[in-house]
C-alpha positions as CSV (number, residue, x, y, z in Angstrom):
1,M,-10.0,-0.1,-14.5
2,T,-9.4,-3.6,-13.1
3,T,-8.8,-3.5,-9.3
4,T,-7.1,-6.0,-7.1
5,A,-8.4,-7.2,-3.7
6,P,-6.9,-5.1,-0.9
7,E,-5.6,-8.2,0.9
8,T,-3.2,-8.9,-2.0
9,V,-1.6,-5.5,-1.8
10,T,1.3,-4.9,0.5
11,S,1.8,-1.6,2.4
12,S,4.8,-0.7,0.2
13,E,2.8,-1.3,-3.0
14,L,-0.2,0.7,-1.7
15,L,1.9,3.7,-0.7
16,S,4.0,3.7,-3.9
17,V,1.0,3.5,-6.2
18,V,-1.0,6.2,-4.4
19,A,2.1,8.4,-4.2
20,S,2.8,8.0,-7.9
21,R,-0.6,9.3,-8.8
22,E,0.1,12.5,-7.0
23,L,2.9,13.2,-9.4
24,A,0.5,13.7,-12.4
25,S,1.3,17.0,-14.2
26,R,4.6,17.5,-12.3
27,R,7.8,17.7,-14.2
28,T,11.0,17.8,-12.1
29,V,11.1,15.6,-8.9
30,F,13.9,15.5,-6.4
31,A,13.5,11.9,-5.3
32,G,14.8,10.3,-2.1
33,I,15.8,6.7,-2.0
34,G,13.1,4.1,-1.1
35,L,9.4,4.7,-1.5
36,P,9.9,8.1,-3.2
37,T,12.0,6.3,-5.9
38,L,9.4,3.6,-6.3
39,A,6.6,6.1,-6.7
40,T,8.6,8.3,-9.2
41,E,9.5,5.5,-11.4
42,L,5.9,4.2,-11.5
43,A,4.7,7.7,-12.3
44,H,7.1,7.8,-15.2
45,L,5.3,4.7,-16.7
46,T,1.8,5.9,-15.9
47,V,0.6,9.4,-15.1
48,A,3.9,11.5,-15.7
49,P,5.8,10.2,-18.7
50,Q,7.6,13.6,-19.0
51,I,9.0,13.4,-15.5
52,E,12.6,14.3,-14.9
53,V,14.2,12.8,-11.8
54,V,16.9,14.4,-9.8
55,Y,19.0,12.6,-7.1
56,E,20.9,13.9,-4.2
57,S,24.2,12.6,-5.6
58,G,24.0,15.2,-8.4
59,V,22.4,13.1,-11.1
60,C,19.7,15.0,-13.2
61,G,17.3,13.4,-15.7
62,A,18.1,9.9,-14.3
63,H,17.2,6.9,-16.4
64,P,18.5,4.0,-14.4
65,S,18.2,0.5,-15.9
66,H,17.0,-0.9,-12.5
67,L,16.3,0.6,-9.1
68,P,19.3,2.1,-7.3
69,E,20.0,0.5,-3.9
70,T,21.7,3.6,-2.5
71,I,22.0,7.3,-3.5
72,A,25.6,6.4,-4.7
73,D,24.7,3.5,-6.8
74,A,26.4,3.7,-10.2
75,V,23.2,2.6,-12.0
76,I,21.8,6.1,-11.3
77,V,24.5,7.6,-13.6
78,S,24.1,5.3,-16.5
79,G,21.9,7.1,-19.2
80,A,21.4,10.2,-17.1
81,E,21.0,13.6,-18.8
82,A,23.7,15.2,-16.6
83,V,25.9,14.6,-13.4
84,L,26.5,17.9,-11.4
85,S,28.8,18.8,-8.7
86,M,27.2,19.4,-5.2
87,P,27.6,23.2,-5.5
88,A,25.9,23.1,-8.9
89,L,23.1,20.8,-7.7
90,F,22.3,22.7,-4.5
91,G,23.3,26.1,-5.6
92,C,21.9,26.1,-9.1
93,V,19.1,23.5,-9.4
94,L,17.6,23.6,-5.9
95,Q,18.2,27.2,-5.0
96,G,17.5,28.3,-8.5
97,G,13.8,27.1,-8.0
98,H,14.0,24.4,-10.6
99,I,12.4,21.6,-8.6
100,D,8.6,21.1,-8.8
101,V,8.3,18.4,-6.0
102,G,10.7,17.3,-3.4
103,F,9.8,13.7,-2.5
104,L,10.9,12.7,1.0
105,G,10.4,10.1,3.7
106,A,10.5,10.7,7.5
107,A,10.3,9.0,10.8
108,Q,8.2,11.8,12.4
109,I,6.1,14.6,11.1
110,D,4.1,17.3,12.9
111,R,0.9,19.3,12.0
112,W,2.9,22.0,10.0
113,G,4.9,19.5,8.0
114,N,8.2,19.7,10.0
115,L,10.3,16.4,9.7
116,N,12.4,14.3,12.0
117,T,14.9,11.9,10.5
118,S,17.7,12.2,13.3
119,V,16.7,10.6,16.5
120,I,13.7,9.0,18.3
121,G,13.9,9.8,22.0
122,D,16.3,12.1,23.8
123,W,19.1,13.6,21.7
124,E,21.7,12.6,24.3
125,S,20.6,9.0,24.7
126,P,18.1,8.2,21.9
127,E,16.0,5.1,21.5
128,V,16.9,5.0,17.8
129,R,19.5,7.0,15.9
130,L,18.4,7.7,12.3
131,P,20.3,8.7,9.1
132,G,19.9,12.4,9.6
133,S,19.2,15.2,7.1
134,G,21.2,14.6,3.9
135,G,19.9,17.1,1.6
136,A,16.4,17.3,3.0
137,V,16.7,20.7,4.5
138,E,17.7,22.2,1.1
139,V,14.9,20.2,-0.6
140,M,12.3,21.4,1.9
141,A,13.4,25.1,1.6
142,N,13.8,25.3,-2.2
143,S,11.3,22.9,-3.9
144,R,8.0,24.4,-4.9
145,E,6.3,21.8,-2.8
146,V,7.2,18.6,-0.9
147,F,5.4,15.2,-0.7
148,V,6.2,12.9,2.2
149,V,5.6,9.1,2.2
150,M,5.2,7.6,5.8
151,R,5.2,3.8,6.3
152,R,3.5,4.1,9.7
153,H,0.6,6.3,10.7
154,N,0.5,6.3,14.5
155,P,0.8,9.0,17.3
156,R,4.6,8.4,17.6
157,S,5.1,9.1,13.9
158,F,2.4,11.8,13.6
159,T,3.3,13.7,16.7
160,A,2.3,17.0,18.2
161,A,6.0,17.7,19.1
162,L,9.0,16.2,17.2
163,D,11.7,14.6,19.2
164,F,14.1,16.5,17.0
165,C,13.5,18.8,14.1
166,T,15.8,17.8,11.3
167,T,13.9,19.5,8.4
168,P,11.9,22.6,9.3
169,G,9.0,23.5,7.1
170,P,8.5,27.2,6.0
171,D,6.3,28.0,9.0
172,R,9.0,27.2,11.4
173,A,11.6,28.8,9.2
174,L,9.7,32.0,9.0
175,A,9.4,32.1,12.7
176,D,13.2,32.2,12.8
177,G,13.3,34.9,10.2
178,I,14.2,32.8,7.2
179,R,12.1,33.0,4.0
180,P,11.9,29.7,2.1
181,L,11.2,29.7,-1.6
182,G,8.6,26.9,-1.5
183,A,5.3,25.9,0.2
184,G,6.8,23.1,2.2
185,V,4.9,19.8,2.7
186,T,1.7,19.8,0.7
187,R,0.9,16.0,0.6
188,V,1.5,13.2,3.1
189,I,0.7,9.6,1.9
190,T,0.2,7.1,4.6
191,E,-1.1,3.6,5.2
192,L,-4.4,5.1,6.3
193,G,-5.0,7.9,3.7
194,I,-3.8,11.3,2.4
195,L,-3.1,14.5,4.4
196,A,-2.7,17.8,2.6
197,R,-2.3,21.5,3.0
198,S,-1.8,24.4,0.6
199,G,1.2,26.1,2.2
200,V,2.3,28.5,4.8
201,G,-0.1,29.1,7.7
202,E,-2.1,25.9,7.1
203,E,-2.1,22.7,9.2
204,L,-2.1,19.3,7.5
205,R,-5.8,18.1,7.2
206,L,-7.2,14.7,6.2
207,V,-8.5,14.8,2.7
208,A,-8.9,11.1,1.8
209,V,-8.8,7.7,3.4
210,H,-8.2,4.2,2.0
211,P,-11.0,1.8,1.6
212,G,-12.2,0.4,4.9
213,V,-10.5,3.1,7.0
214,T,-12.7,5.6,9.0
215,V,-12.0,9.1,9.8
216,D,-12.1,8.3,13.5
217,R,-9.3,5.7,13.0
218,V,-7.1,8.3,11.3
219,R,-7.8,10.8,14.1
220,E,-6.9,8.2,16.8
221,A,-3.7,7.4,15.0
222,T,-2.6,11.1,14.9
223,G,-0.9,12.8,17.8
224,W,-2.7,16.1,17.4
225,D,-6.3,17.2,16.9
226,L,-6.3,16.5,13.2
227,Q,-8.4,18.8,11.0
228,V,-10.6,17.0,8.6
229,D,-11.6,18.2,5.1
230,G,-15.3,18.9,4.6
231,S,-15.6,16.2,2.0
232,V,-13.2,13.4,2.8
233,G,-12.8,11.2,-0.3
234,T,-11.9,7.5,-0.6
235,V,-8.6,6.7,-2.3
236,P,-9.1,4.3,-5.3
237,P,-7.3,1.0,-4.6
238,P,-4.3,0.1,-6.8
239,T,-5.3,-1.4,-10.1
240,A,-4.1,-4.6,-11.5
241,A,-2.2,-2.7,-14.3
242,E,-0.5,-0.4,-11.6
243,L,0.6,-3.5,-9.6
244,R,1.9,-5.3,-12.5
245,L,4.1,-2.5,-13.6
246,L,5.3,-2.0,-10.0
247,R,6.1,-5.7,-9.5
248,E,7.4,-6.7,-13.0
249,D,8.9,-3.5,-14.4
250,V,9.8,-1.1,-11.6
251,D,11.0,-3.4,-8.8
252,P,11.1,-7.1,-10.0
253,G,14.2,-7.7,-7.7
254,R,12.2,-6.5,-4.6
255,V,14.8,-3.9,-3.7
256,Y,12.2,-1.8,-1.9
257,L,8.9,-3.8,-2.2
258,R,8.2,-5.8,0.8
């Protein structure tokens, strides 16, 4: 496989390519807008041609002619297999256990895979106010597993204590007496590497780093005492073929690539 020099690859491209590879063998994906959409569309052209994409607006089996700019973009509907009402989407598709992977983004994540997409700072007077949950709580609770893409890997984003818990993982839900269907977050793809866990009762651990990134650097960028896999691998860099597809076929208009 032909590779491309790391300095020619942007952070968005790196995250999208690596995340897309994680979708190999998965069938149904509940994709958030942004990097999850990029990764899912690239996976459809590479490792998962059978993939079925579900969007929060009720569209199932989406086949957009170009990338949607928002969850309500009409292009999502064009060519879709079905468009469902919100009760049908959340009550039947999600709660019915039909989603293999929920693909989300977040501003903060902790060692158990709980997510914050609400505020940075104090709730009453936050430094930054974020979009909030949307359907992420239902996606977390009902998908068989959840992948998260994080643009930043630093102690503020990978924190020991979330500023606000928007989307509780199964460990936190169980502590409150709620039994989720899925395993919660099992993969986190970042600019430094990949963190993973199998499910309830496990912390996220470092399983792979990008070329040139050391384990110590990842530990320093993480706000808790990060567990490290016994055999940390190196993520293969994006290939020329993957980058060409991403730039020319998936997002030629640079809707999300930057």
